[in-house]
Each structure stands twice: as C-alpha cells, then as structure tokens.
Short mmCIF file of C-alpha atoms in Angstrom, two decimals:
data_model
loop_
_atom_site.label_atom_id
_atom_site.label_comp_id
_atom_site.label_asym_id
_atom_site.label_seq_id
_atom_site.Cartn_x
_atom_site.Cartn_y
_atom_site.Cartn_z
CA MET J 1 70.03 121.21 138.73
CA GLN J 2 71.66 118.93 141.29
CA PHE J 3 72.60 116.55 138.44
CA LEU J 4 74.27 119.40 136.51
CA THR J 5 76.16 120.42 139.61
CA TYR J 6 77.66 116.96 139.93
CA LEU J 7 78.38 116.85 136.19
CA ALA J 8 80.63 119.91 136.63
CA SER J 9 82.06 118.76 139.95
CA PRO J 10 85.83 119.35 140.04
CA PHE J 11 86.16 116.25 142.19
CA LEU J 12 84.49 114.04 139.56
CA LEU J 13 86.31 115.75 136.69
CA ARG J 14 89.68 115.15 138.37
CA GLY J 15 88.71 111.49 138.69
CA ALA J 16 87.73 111.41 135.01
CA LEU J 17 91.04 112.98 134.00
CA LEU J 18 92.92 110.42 136.10
CA ALA J 19 90.96 107.62 134.43
CA LEU J 20 91.87 109.02 131.00
CA LYS J 21 95.56 109.25 131.95
CA ILE J 22 95.62 105.64 133.13
CA ALA J 23 93.79 104.44 130.01
CA ALA J 24 95.94 106.44 127.59
CA LEU J 25 99.27 105.37 129.10
CA ALA J 26 98.13 101.76 129.49
CA MET J 27 96.91 101.58 125.89
CA VAL J 28 100.15 103.01 124.48
CA LEU J 29 102.34 100.69 126.53
CA GLY J 30 99.98 97.77 126.00
CA LEU J 31 99.95 98.23 122.22
CA LEU J 32 103.74 98.43 122.06
CA LEU J 33 104.13 95.28 124.12
CA GLY J 34 101.25 93.72 122.20
CA LEU J 35 103.06 94.36 118.91
CA VAL J 36 106.15 92.61 120.28
CA LEU J 37 104.02 89.67 121.44
CA ALA J 38 102.22 89.51 118.09
CA LEU J 39 105.52 89.35 116.23
CA ALA J 40 106.74 86.73 118.69
CA ARG J 41 103.62 84.66 117.98
CA LEU J 42 104.48 84.87 114.26
CA SER J 43 108.14 83.96 114.81
CA ARG J 44 109.66 80.92 113.14
CA HIS J 45 111.29 79.91 116.44
CA ALA J 46 109.13 77.55 118.47
CA GLY J 47 110.56 78.75 121.79
CA ILE J 48 109.68 82.39 121.11
CA ARG J 49 106.20 81.44 119.89
CA GLY J 50 105.65 79.27 122.95
CA ALA J 51 106.71 81.95 125.43
CA ALA J 52 104.42 84.55 123.81
CA TRP J 53 101.52 82.10 123.71
CA PHE J 54 101.98 81.23 127.41
CA TYR J 55 101.94 84.89 128.46
CA ILE J 56 98.78 85.58 126.45
CA TRP J 57 97.11 82.42 127.76
CA PHE J 58 97.90 83.23 131.39
CA VAL J 59 96.94 86.93 131.32
CA ARG J 60 93.73 86.42 129.37
CA GLY J 61 92.74 83.58 131.65
CA THR J 62 93.07 85.41 134.99
CA PRO J 63 90.93 88.32 136.26
CA LEU J 64 92.36 91.82 135.95
CA LEU J 65 91.32 92.52 139.55
CA LEU J 66 93.57 89.73 140.83
CA GLN J 67 96.41 90.89 138.60
CA LEU J 68 96.24 94.41 140.05
CA VAL J 69 96.14 93.15 143.62
CA PHE J 70 99.05 90.80 142.93
CA ILE J 71 101.19 93.58 141.44
CA PHE J 72 100.22 95.97 144.25
CA ASP J 73 101.18 93.48 146.95
CA VAL J 74 104.15 91.69 145.37
CA LEU J 75 106.22 94.56 143.95
CA PRO J 76 106.94 96.18 147.36
CA SER J 77 108.04 92.79 148.74
CA VAL J 78 110.79 92.61 146.11
CA GLY J 79 111.92 96.17 146.80
CA LEU J 80 110.03 97.88 143.95
CA THR J 81 107.64 100.47 145.36
CA LEU J 82 105.34 102.25 142.93
CA SER J 83 102.59 104.77 143.45
CA THR J 84 99.03 103.55 143.10
CA PHE J 85 98.80 105.42 139.79
CA ALA J 86 101.96 103.76 138.40
CA THR J 87 100.81 100.37 139.64
CA ALA J 88 97.49 100.79 137.84
CA VAL J 89 99.25 101.78 134.60
CA VAL J 90 101.59 98.77 134.82
CA GLY J 91 98.76 96.38 135.60
CA PHE J 92 96.46 97.61 132.85
CA SER J 93 99.35 97.70 130.35
CA LEU J 94 100.38 94.10 130.99
CA ASN J 95 96.77 92.99 130.74
CA GLU J 96 96.08 94.97 127.59
CA ALA J 97 99.19 93.60 125.87
CA ALA J 98 97.74 90.09 125.86
CA PHE J 99 94.53 91.17 124.16
CA SER J 100 96.04 93.65 121.72
CA ALA J 101 98.65 91.07 120.67
CA GLU J 102 95.96 88.86 119.20
CA ILE J 103 94.21 91.82 117.56
CA ILE J 104 97.47 92.95 115.94
CA ARG J 105 98.39 89.41 114.92
CA GLY J 106 95.01 89.02 113.25
CA GLY J 107 95.50 92.28 111.37
CA ILE J 108 98.95 91.24 110.15
CA LEU J 109 97.65 87.86 109.01
CA ALA J 110 94.85 89.61 107.11
CA VAL J 111 97.40 91.34 104.84
CA ASN J 112 98.15 89.40 101.69
CA ARG J 113 101.40 87.49 102.19
CA ASN J 114 102.56 88.54 98.74
CA GLN J 115 102.90 92.12 99.99
CA GLY J 116 105.80 91.06 102.20
CA ILE J 117 107.33 88.97 99.42
CA ALA J 118 107.24 91.94 97.04
CA ALA J 119 108.89 94.15 99.66
CA ALA J 120 111.59 91.52 100.25
CA ALA J 121 112.26 91.33 96.51
CA LEU J 122 112.94 95.09 96.57
CA GLY J 123 115.53 94.65 99.33
CA MET J 124 113.38 95.96 102.18
CA PRO J 125 114.38 94.52 105.59
CA PRO J 126 111.68 92.98 107.81
CA LEU J 127 111.17 95.90 110.19
CA LEU J 128 110.96 98.42 107.36
CA THR J 129 108.48 96.15 105.58
CA LEU J 130 106.42 95.91 108.76
CA ARG J 131 106.34 99.69 109.25
CA ARG J 132 105.88 100.79 105.65
CA ILE J 133 103.90 98.00 104.03
CA ILE J 134 102.26 95.57 106.47
CA LEU J 135 101.02 97.68 109.40
CA PRO J 136 99.46 100.49 107.31
CA GLN J 137 97.36 97.86 105.52
CA ALA J 138 96.71 95.86 108.69
CA MET J 139 95.28 98.91 110.44
CA ARG J 140 91.96 98.44 108.66
CA SER J 141 91.54 95.17 110.59
CA ILE J 142 93.27 96.27 113.78
CA LEU J 143 91.46 99.55 114.46
CA PRO J 144 87.97 98.24 115.39
CA GLY J 145 89.40 95.84 117.95
CA VAL J 146 91.79 98.41 119.41
CA ALA J 147 88.99 100.99 119.67
CA ASN J 148 86.84 98.47 121.56
CA GLN J 149 89.75 97.73 123.88
CA THR J 150 90.32 101.45 124.49
CA ILE J 151 86.69 102.03 125.40
CA SER J 152 86.76 99.00 127.69
CA MET J 153 89.96 100.32 129.22
CA VAL J 154 88.40 103.71 130.03
CA LYS J 155 85.41 102.05 131.69
CA GLY J 156 87.57 99.38 133.29
CA THR J 157 89.73 101.88 135.14
CA SER J 158 87.07 101.67 137.85
CA ILE J 159 88.75 98.41 138.89
CA ALA J 160 91.76 100.47 139.95
CA SER J 161 89.78 101.57 142.98
CA VAL J 162 90.73 98.24 144.54
CA ILE J 163 94.26 99.63 144.98
CA PHE J 164 92.89 103.01 146.07
CA VAL J 165 93.31 104.92 142.82
CA ASN J 166 90.97 107.90 143.00
CA GLU J 167 89.56 107.56 139.47
CA LEU J 168 86.05 108.56 138.39
CA THR J 169 84.01 105.71 139.86
CA PHE J 170 85.90 105.78 143.14
CA SER J 171 85.39 109.56 143.30
CA ALA J 172 81.65 109.09 142.75
CA GLU J 173 81.53 106.49 145.53
CA GLN J 174 83.23 108.90 147.92
CA ILE J 175 80.63 111.61 147.18
CA VAL J 176 77.75 109.14 147.60
CA GLY J 177 79.24 108.02 150.91
CA GLN J 178 78.79 111.58 152.15
CA ASN J 179 75.38 112.62 150.74
CA PHE J 180 73.71 109.31 149.69
CA GLN J 181 72.44 110.86 146.43
CA PHE J 182 73.07 107.69 144.44
CA PHE J 183 71.08 108.49 141.30
CA GLN J 184 72.32 112.05 140.72
CA VAL J 185 75.99 111.28 141.39
CA PHE J 186 76.22 108.05 139.41
CA ALA J 187 74.13 109.46 136.55
CA ALA J 188 76.62 112.33 136.28
CA ALA J 189 79.53 109.88 136.39
CA GLY J 190 77.85 107.73 133.74
CA LEU J 191 77.39 110.72 131.44
CA ILE J 192 81.05 111.67 131.85
CA TYR J 193 82.02 108.12 130.89
CA LEU J 194 79.72 108.36 127.86
CA ILE J 195 81.33 111.62 126.75
CA MET J 196 84.84 110.13 127.04
CA THR J 197 83.96 106.95 125.17
CA SER J 198 82.12 108.93 122.49
CA ALA J 199 85.29 110.91 121.84
CA ILE J 200 87.13 107.62 121.35
CA ALA J 201 84.43 106.41 118.96
CA LEU J 202 84.79 109.59 116.88
CA ALA J 203 88.56 109.15 116.80
CA GLN J 204 88.00 105.59 115.61
CA ILE J 205 85.83 106.83 112.72
CA ALA J 206 88.48 109.37 111.68
CA LEU J 207 91.29 106.80 111.81
CA GLU J 208 89.28 104.21 109.90
CA ARG J 209 88.60 106.77 107.18
CA HIS J 210 92.31 107.52 107.01
CA PHE J 211 93.45 103.91 106.77
CA ASP J 212 90.72 102.93 104.31
CA PHE J 213 92.94 103.15 101.24
CA LEU J 214 90.00 102.18 99.03
CA ARG J 215 88.60 105.67 99.59
CA GLU J 216 89.31 108.09 96.78
CA GLU J 217 90.05 111.25 98.74
CA GLY J 218 91.23 112.30 102.18
CA ASP J 219 90.80 115.51 104.14
CA GLY J 220 93.55 117.57 105.75
CA VAL J 221 93.46 115.62 109.01
CA THR J 222 93.83 112.39 107.04
CA GLN J 223 96.87 113.72 105.23
CA ARG J 224 98.57 114.81 108.46
CA LEU J 225 97.92 111.40 110.00
CA ARG J 226 99.28 109.71 106.91
CA SER J 227 102.45 111.77 107.13
CA MET J 228 102.90 110.62 110.72
CA PHE J 229 103.27 107.08 109.39
CA GLY J 230 106.04 108.19 107.05
CA MET J 231 104.06 107.91 103.81
CA ILE J 232 104.29 110.39 100.96
CA THR J 233 100.78 111.65 100.39
CA LYS J 234 99.06 111.26 97.07
CA GLN J 235 98.56 115.00 96.70
CA ALA J 236 102.22 115.77 97.38
CA SER J 237 103.31 113.09 94.94
CA GLU J 238 101.16 114.48 92.18
CA LYS J 239 102.23 118.08 92.76
CA GLN J 240 105.95 117.41 92.99
CA ALA J 241 106.21 114.80 90.26
CA VAL J 242 107.36 115.82 86.85
CA GLN J 243 104.65 115.23 84.26
CA PRO J 244 106.79 114.08 81.32
CA GLY J 245 105.96 113.27 77.78
CA ARG J 246 106.26 109.62 76.84
CA GLU J 247 109.91 108.68 76.40
CA ARG J 248 111.20 105.66 74.56
CA LEU J 249 111.78 102.99 77.15
CA PRO J 250 115.09 101.65 75.74
CA ALA J 251 116.73 105.08 75.90
CA LEU J 252 115.42 105.72 79.40
CA ILE J 253 116.62 102.32 80.64
CA GLY J 254 120.04 102.99 79.22
CA GLU J 255 120.18 106.21 81.25
CA LEU J 256 118.71 104.93 84.56
CA CYS J 257 120.33 101.48 84.53
CA ARG J 258 123.89 102.48 83.67
CA ASP J 259 125.31 99.08 84.66
CA ILE J 260 123.69 97.58 81.54
CA ALA J 261 126.08 99.28 79.15
CA SER J 262 129.19 98.10 80.97
CA ALA J 263 127.93 94.58 81.72
CA ASP J 264 129.76 91.67 80.18
CA GLY J 265 130.14 87.95 80.81
CA PRO J 266 127.90 85.75 82.95
CA CYS J 267 125.23 87.54 84.99
CA VAL J 268 123.39 84.64 86.68
CA ILE J 269 125.01 81.27 87.32
CA CYS J 270 123.07 78.36 88.84
CA HIS J 271 125.10 75.27 89.71
CA ASN J 272 123.47 71.99 90.78
CA VAL J 273 120.48 73.82 92.30
CA GLN J 274 118.19 71.49 94.25
CA LYS J 275 114.97 72.19 96.11
CA SER J 276 112.28 70.06 97.69
CA TYR J 277 109.17 70.58 99.79
CA GLY J 278 108.91 67.67 102.16
CA GLU J 279 109.28 64.51 100.10
CA ARG J 280 108.47 66.25 96.82
CA ASP J 281 111.48 67.20 94.72
CA ILE J 282 110.91 70.51 92.91
CA LEU J 283 114.34 71.14 91.37
CA LYS J 284 116.72 68.26 90.67
CA GLY J 285 120.14 69.70 89.99
CA ILE J 286 119.64 72.74 87.73
CA ASP J 287 122.68 74.11 85.89
CA LEU J 288 122.10 77.40 84.13
CA THR J 289 124.17 80.38 82.99
CA VAL J 290 122.57 83.64 81.86
CA ASN J 291 124.95 86.07 80.20
CA ALA J 292 124.70 89.84 80.54
CA GLY J 293 122.24 91.27 78.03
CA GLU J 294 120.74 87.86 77.30
CA VAL J 295 117.00 87.19 77.38
CA VAL J 296 116.26 83.68 78.59
CA VAL J 297 112.69 82.41 78.46
CA ILE J 298 111.72 79.43 80.62
CA MET J 299 108.74 77.39 79.50
CA GLY J 300 107.15 74.25 80.85
CA PRO J 301 104.03 72.83 82.48
CA SER J 302 102.74 73.98 85.85
CA GLY J 303 104.67 72.42 88.72
CA SER J 304 107.86 71.95 86.73
CA GLY J 305 109.85 74.26 89.04
CA LYS J 306 110.05 77.38 86.84
CA SER J 307 108.74 79.90 89.40
CA THR J 308 110.68 78.27 92.23
CA LEU J 309 113.93 78.66 90.30
CA LEU J 310 113.14 82.32 89.66
CA ARG J 311 112.43 83.00 93.35
CA MET J 312 115.62 81.25 94.41
CA ILE J 313 117.75 83.55 92.27
CA ASN J 314 116.59 86.42 94.50
CA HIS J 315 116.69 84.24 97.65
CA LEU J 316 112.94 84.47 98.16
CA GLU J 317 113.20 80.70 98.57
CA PRO J 318 116.21 79.05 100.26
CA LEU J 319 118.43 76.51 98.51
CA ASP J 320 118.56 72.93 99.67
CA TRP J 321 121.75 72.31 97.72
CA GLY J 322 123.87 73.98 95.07
CA GLU J 323 124.89 77.57 94.44
CA ILE J 324 123.50 80.65 92.71
CA THR J 325 125.53 83.78 91.98
CA VAL J 326 124.37 87.07 90.49
CA ASN J 327 127.13 89.17 88.96
CA GLY J 328 129.62 86.91 90.68
CA GLN J 329 128.12 87.41 94.17
CA LEU J 330 126.13 85.07 96.36
CA VAL J 331 122.77 86.54 97.39
CA GLY J 332 121.95 85.65 100.98
CA TYR J 333 124.64 83.00 101.31
CA GLU J 334 128.27 82.80 102.32
CA PRO J 335 130.83 80.23 101.11
CA LEU J 336 132.06 77.46 103.38
CA ASN J 337 135.75 76.59 103.63
CA GLY J 338 135.17 72.98 102.62
CA GLY J 339 132.95 73.95 99.70
CA GLY J 340 129.27 74.68 99.47
CA VAL J 341 127.34 77.60 100.93
CA ARG J 342 125.23 78.43 103.97
CA PRO J 343 122.60 81.12 104.54
CA VAL J 344 123.84 84.36 106.07
CA ARG J 345 122.59 85.01 109.59
CA LYS J 346 122.24 88.75 109.07
CA GLY J 347 122.05 91.12 106.18
CA LEU J 348 119.86 89.18 103.75
CA ALA J 349 117.92 92.33 102.84
CA ARG J 350 121.18 94.22 102.24
CA ALA J 351 122.41 91.40 100.01
CA ARG J 352 119.21 91.50 97.96
CA ALA J 353 119.49 95.28 97.63
CA ALA J 354 123.16 95.11 96.61
CA ALA J 355 122.41 92.49 93.94
CA ARG J 356 119.89 94.89 92.31
CA ILE J 357 117.57 92.21 91.00
CA GLY J 358 114.26 93.48 89.68
CA MET J 359 111.35 91.06 89.98
CA VAL J 360 107.87 91.23 88.45
CA PHE J 361 105.25 88.86 89.81
CA GLN J 362 102.37 87.05 88.18
CA HIS J 363 99.76 88.83 90.31
CA PHE J 364 101.50 92.26 90.30
CA ASN J 365 101.90 92.43 94.12
CA LEU J 366 101.65 96.23 94.14
CA PHE J 367 101.46 97.83 97.57
CA GLU J 368 97.73 98.35 97.80
CA HIS J 369 97.80 101.43 100.05
CA LEU J 370 100.24 103.37 97.86
CA THR J 371 99.62 105.15 94.56
CA ALA J 372 101.39 104.11 91.37
CA LEU J 373 104.04 106.78 91.89
CA GLU J 374 104.50 105.90 95.56
CA ASN J 375 104.92 102.23 94.65
CA VAL J 376 107.71 103.11 92.25
CA ILE J 377 109.64 105.43 94.61
CA GLU J 378 109.30 103.28 97.75
CA ALA J 379 112.47 101.22 97.30
CA PRO J 380 114.68 103.98 95.85
CA VAL J 381 113.89 106.28 98.80
CA MET J 382 113.61 103.83 101.69
CA VAL J 383 116.16 101.17 100.67
CA TYR J 384 118.66 102.97 98.45
CA ARG J 385 118.36 106.36 100.21
CA GLN J 386 117.79 108.29 97.02
CA LYS J 387 116.58 111.86 97.47
CA PRO J 388 112.76 111.92 97.29
CA GLU J 389 112.64 114.62 94.63
CA GLU J 390 115.09 112.70 92.43
CA ALA J 391 113.17 109.46 92.95
CA ARG J 392 109.88 111.14 92.06
CA ALA J 393 111.32 112.62 88.87
CA ALA J 394 112.76 109.26 87.77
CA ALA J 395 109.56 107.42 88.71
CA ALA J 396 107.45 109.88 86.74
CA ARG J 397 109.64 109.34 83.69
CA LEU J 398 109.38 105.56 84.06
CA LEU J 399 105.61 105.66 84.41
CA GLY J 400 105.44 107.96 81.42
CA ALA J 401 107.61 105.58 79.39
CA VAL J 402 105.26 102.66 80.10
CA GLY J 403 102.24 104.78 79.18
CA LEU J 404 100.95 105.65 82.66
CA ALA J 405 101.74 109.35 82.99
CA ARG J 406 98.05 110.11 83.58
CA HIS J 407 97.65 107.38 86.20
CA MET J 408 100.59 107.93 88.56
CA GLY J 409 98.33 109.31 91.32
CA HIS J 410 95.95 106.34 91.21
CA LEU J 411 95.83 103.54 93.75
CA PRO J 412 96.23 99.99 92.37
CA HIS J 413 92.55 99.10 92.71
CA ARG J 414 91.71 101.88 90.22
CA LEU J 415 94.02 100.45 87.55
CA SER J 416 93.38 97.66 85.07
CA GLY J 417 95.42 94.48 85.26
CA GLY J 418 97.66 95.57 82.40
CA GLN J 419 98.23 98.96 84.01
CA GLN J 420 99.06 97.35 87.35
CA GLN J 421 101.60 95.07 85.72
CA ARG J 422 103.23 98.03 83.97
CA VAL J 423 103.47 99.81 87.32
CA ALA J 424 105.10 96.67 88.72
CA ILE J 425 107.64 96.72 85.89
CA ALA J 426 108.37 100.41 86.52
CA ARG J 427 108.78 99.67 90.25
CA ALA J 428 111.31 96.94 89.48
CA LEU J 429 113.18 99.21 87.05
CA ALA J 430 113.36 102.05 89.59
CA VAL J 431 116.12 100.26 91.54
CA SER J 432 118.38 100.26 88.43
CA PRO J 433 118.44 96.45 88.20
CA ARG J 434 121.26 94.44 86.67
CA VAL J 435 118.86 91.61 85.89
CA MET J 436 115.06 91.42 85.64
CA LEU J 437 113.03 88.37 86.60
CA PHE J 438 109.49 87.95 85.24
CA ASP J 439 107.27 85.27 86.75
CA GLU J 440 104.50 84.68 84.19
CA PRO J 441 103.84 88.42 83.85
CA THR J 442 100.80 88.01 81.58
CA SER J 443 99.07 84.89 82.90
CA ALA J 444 96.77 86.86 85.25
CA LEU J 445 95.68 89.26 82.51
CA ASP J 446 92.74 89.24 80.14
CA PRO J 447 93.89 88.50 76.55
CA GLU J 448 93.26 92.07 75.38
CA LEU J 449 95.61 93.42 78.10
CA VAL J 450 98.52 91.08 77.36
CA GLY J 451 99.83 93.13 74.45
CA GLU J 452 100.47 96.31 76.45
CA VAL J 453 102.67 94.42 78.95
CA LEU J 454 104.56 92.50 76.26
CA THR J 455 105.28 95.78 74.47
CA VAL J 456 107.04 97.07 77.59
CA ILE J 457 109.09 93.88 77.94
CA ARG J 458 110.10 94.14 74.26
CA GLY J 459 111.38 97.63 75.04
CA LEU J 460 113.52 96.21 77.85
CA ALA J 461 114.95 93.59 75.50
CA GLU J 462 115.78 96.32 73.01
CA ALA J 463 117.59 98.22 75.78
CA GLY J 464 119.84 95.20 76.43
CA MET J 465 118.37 94.34 79.83
CA THR J 466 119.35 90.90 81.14
CA MET J 467 116.09 89.04 81.67
CA VAL J 468 114.85 85.66 82.80
CA ILE J 469 111.20 85.28 81.86
CA VAL J 470 108.79 82.51 82.78
CA THR J 471 105.96 82.55 80.26
CA HIS J 472 103.62 80.44 78.14
CA GLU J 473 103.41 83.07 75.39
CA VAL J 474 105.00 81.22 72.45
CA ARG J 475 104.81 84.12 69.97
CA PHE J 476 106.32 86.51 72.47
CA ALA J 477 109.07 84.03 73.41
CA ARG J 478 109.97 83.61 69.76
CA GLU J 479 110.25 87.37 69.33
CA VAL J 480 112.30 88.42 72.38
CA ALA J 481 114.21 85.34 73.59
CA ASP J 482 117.84 84.71 72.83
CA ARG J 483 117.46 81.26 74.36
CA ILE J 484 114.52 79.14 75.46
CA LEU J 485 114.62 76.54 78.23
CA PHE J 486 111.98 73.87 78.54
CA MET J 487 111.60 72.49 82.07
CA ASP J 488 109.63 69.48 83.25
CA ASP J 489 109.60 67.68 86.59
CA GLY J 490 112.39 69.80 88.06
CA VAL J 491 114.95 69.41 85.29
CA ILE J 492 115.89 71.26 82.09
CA VAL J 493 114.69 68.94 79.34
CA GLU J 494 115.76 71.03 76.38
CA GLN J 495 117.28 74.41 75.58
CA GLY J 496 118.44 76.37 72.58
CA PRO J 497 117.55 79.25 70.23
CA PRO J 498 113.83 79.92 69.74
CA ALA J 499 113.82 78.54 66.19
CA SER J 500 115.32 75.28 67.42
CA VAL J 501 113.21 74.68 70.53
CA LEU J 502 109.90 76.00 69.18
CA ASP J 503 110.10 74.72 65.60
CA ARG J 504 112.29 71.61 65.87
CA PRO J 505 112.00 70.32 69.46
CA VAL J 506 114.02 67.20 70.14
CA HIS J 507 112.15 65.76 73.11
CA ASP J 508 108.66 64.35 72.88
CA ARG J 509 107.67 66.10 76.13
CA THR J 510 108.53 69.47 74.59
CA ARG J 511 106.56 68.68 71.45
CA ARG J 512 103.44 67.69 73.40
CA PHE J 513 103.61 70.84 75.54
CA LEU J 514 104.01 73.12 72.52
CA ARG J 515 101.10 71.46 70.71
CA MET J 516 98.90 72.10 73.73
CA VAL J 517 100.01 75.72 74.14
CA ASN J 518 99.67 76.50 70.42
CA THR J 519 96.17 75.06 70.44
CA VAL J 520 95.19 77.29 73.35
CA GLU J 521 96.67 80.39 71.67
CA GLU J 522 94.81 79.65 68.45
CA GLU J 523 91.53 79.32 70.36
CA VAL J 524 92.15 82.66 72.10
CA VAL J 525 92.92 84.37 68.80
#
C-alpha cells in the first residue's frame, strides 16, 4: 500500500511531468539542430563539414554533467540568466543535437542516391527533395536510433538535478531524505520511468509501421501521420483519381504536351562539350544538334560517354567545357561576357523546371514510398504548382494510356520492371516535356518485359515527341530513330539515318559493335 501511495504522489508526478517537458523540448530542439548538423556534415564545402564535425566530436566526447554545469555557471557571467528549467532544456538540446546528427546523417545516406537524382531531374530544389523524397524514406533508418535517444533522454533528465531541477529522481531523493523509505520511493519512481519509456516505445512502433512503405495497408492513425508530412495518401489518390479507359498515347501527348505541336527548329544544341573525371576523359568535344520532333538514338559500348552526355543535357552533371542549350536556353549556366559559360549560383532547380526536360532512367528511380499515381503527380503539384485534382486526372489518363490504370494505387515494389519503367515514363510526361531523354530504358528489364516499354516509346515517337535515346536495341532503333549516333571513347564516331549506320556502317569500330550486339539479340530470341 505504501508503494501505491508513492506511485500516486503528486510530488513525484510533478517531477515526472517536468522530466517529460525537459525531454520533449530537448528532443525537438535537438532534432532540429541535429538535422542542420547532419546536412552540414554532408555539405560539399570543407569548412562547413569541418565545423559540424568539430561540434559533434566535442559534445560527444565530454560528459553531459559537465556541459550542464558549464552552461549553468557561464551563461550568467556573460549576462544571460536562465531559469534552471531553461538551462536544462538548452543543455540537453545541445547535447542531443550531436548524437541525432549522426543518426539522421546515417538515415539520409541509407536512401538510394538515385532518388535525389530523379527528383533533381524533375526540377525539385534540394530542400523540397529532402522533405518530400529523402526524409520520408530515411525515417525507416532514423526512427530506431531517435527512439533510443528519446528514452535515454527521459531517464537522463535525472542529471538535471545537479543544477537543482526538481525532476522525478530529484523529487524521489527529497522524499527519501525525509522518511528514509528507499525501496518504496525509488521503486515507485522506477515504475513511473518505465511507464513513460513504454509510451515512447509504443509510439516508436506506430511510427515505424507508418514509415514502413513496404507494408500494404495503413490504419487511420497512419494516414493522419502521413498527411502531416505533406504526402497524398494512397486511399485519397485512388478515390479522387479518374479511372479512365485506355487512350491512345499519341493523342494524349498531343493534348498534354502542347509545345510539341508548335515546336520547330533546333531543340538541343551541344557545342564542344567536354567532360572528365580526374585524368580520365569521358567526352572529348561533342557537337550535336537535335531538331524538334526528331528521335535521335545514341549507341555505343559501355563507357563511351553516352549516359554522361544525356545527364549533362539536364545539368545532372556539370560541364567542364563547351555549351548546351535546350530550346535556345542554357540550363543551369549563364553566359560570360568574353564567351563561354559558368554555372549559376542560384536557381538551378528553377532552370531545370523551366526547361521541361523529361528523363527516364535505366533503373526506373521511382520514389519508393509513393504509389504509381503519387509518383506521377509529385512534380506537377510540388514544382509546377498544378492543382492536385487536375494533376490526378492527368496522371490517371497517362497511366491508363501506358496500360497501368489498374495499378495506379500500387507502390513500386509491387510492380514488375516493365510496369515500373512505364510509370517512370508517365512521370516524365506529366511535366509536359519539350524533350525526353531515355538512358537505356530497357537494359534493366527481362527480355519478355522489353516489348511493353518499347511500345510506349513508339507511341511517343508517333506523337512527334523530341527524344534522345541511349539504347542497345538495334531493331527498336531501326524502327523509331530518325538518326543514329555511334559513340566510342568520348567522341561521335559515326552518325546518319538508321539504314546507313546499321546496314552500311563506315567505321570498323561501328561494324564490330553491331556484330556483337546482333549476335546477343539473336541468342536472346
């Protein structure tokens, strides 16, 4: 009975509430500062990385008790007087930031780098990419560590007694100092701690269920939490989306990408484009013009610079030398008075968005935590500020046109490779692109899935979409290409109409490559 009396003691409960307030405020502030430190640790600037590393090294390497005493004694000497409660919150926050920074950094690094590249290709700026794409996926890795830190924080608030904060442990000590009933008082305090930490553990389970996007369903709490992070829930997407019949892709593209009909003249111009990684030259002065409505297929062996050239058109890779314009505009560069270009200091994401370049990657790079429909509407809503209901209707039509009307509510892991690639094509088309870039869109697919993706690309060619396609599919290239380029060792070796390059190649290197590719295709067939 005495134990139960202490368990309900208002004095102990007030101490427990104070401990919870300190822990909650310190965790919120510590996580915010920790996120800043984590991003600083990932910065490209050595000075910023070094400063963040030094803070983390120093705070993690010194006892929290000494940090609290230092803050408690030093702040008044510089004219900043805080209450003991505020001092505890500041001390715990600064300490927690160092630990949470490494937890958050680890979670960010655990997300596939291609997720950020895909977001950049859609014109999403870094902070939007972090909030919408990276952090929701990183939470699966971050949550266990943060939950452990929160539990440690609740228990660790007992250290605040050193600066006379009347939290739970200090309250228990005061009672024991009066009645000397050590076991009963501290057992009650221990049970209160256990109840508080158990509540945190339950919250951890709920949050992990929510952020586990591999789960098939979520309950009402999960959906509300998901909405807090600004995501459109799967259920809402399915209910509000139009379920269309399958439209012909060329007609739909002509309606959604209105710039195609009025396009004329050069669309992409590459002049003396050079790129190297260290001492290895990747591109050695590429000159290329792609006219509006033209389908250019780039072929060549691995390492010849094909994919690098494609990524540089959308400024996913920086130029070393030369110039690339899309519809007469530089993407991510500004001209110099004496000639040449330099990267813009700000507004790269806006420049990518304004250029309206659709890009489809070899490994799909769908946003893994979003459904097919959510993948398609992400850029129209968040980058181009299209009304969500309009974006959903257009996305549903696009998915229907590529044969995925029944799969728009599915997450990427539930789709086949061919289905994922068709979602990726629909996502690129949703921004009404002026030019589409395909980086080996079928190389990651099983042979039986290649046909369904090539059928969609044929539909784009029929619609008059300007396309630059990197592929090894000789039959497909012959069918859709207006012009074929053969690249090797960073240069364009040969180019011309499909019948010329594929049937009557001039260069021996082209002939050897085509013999090898044709042999492989015959073996597959």
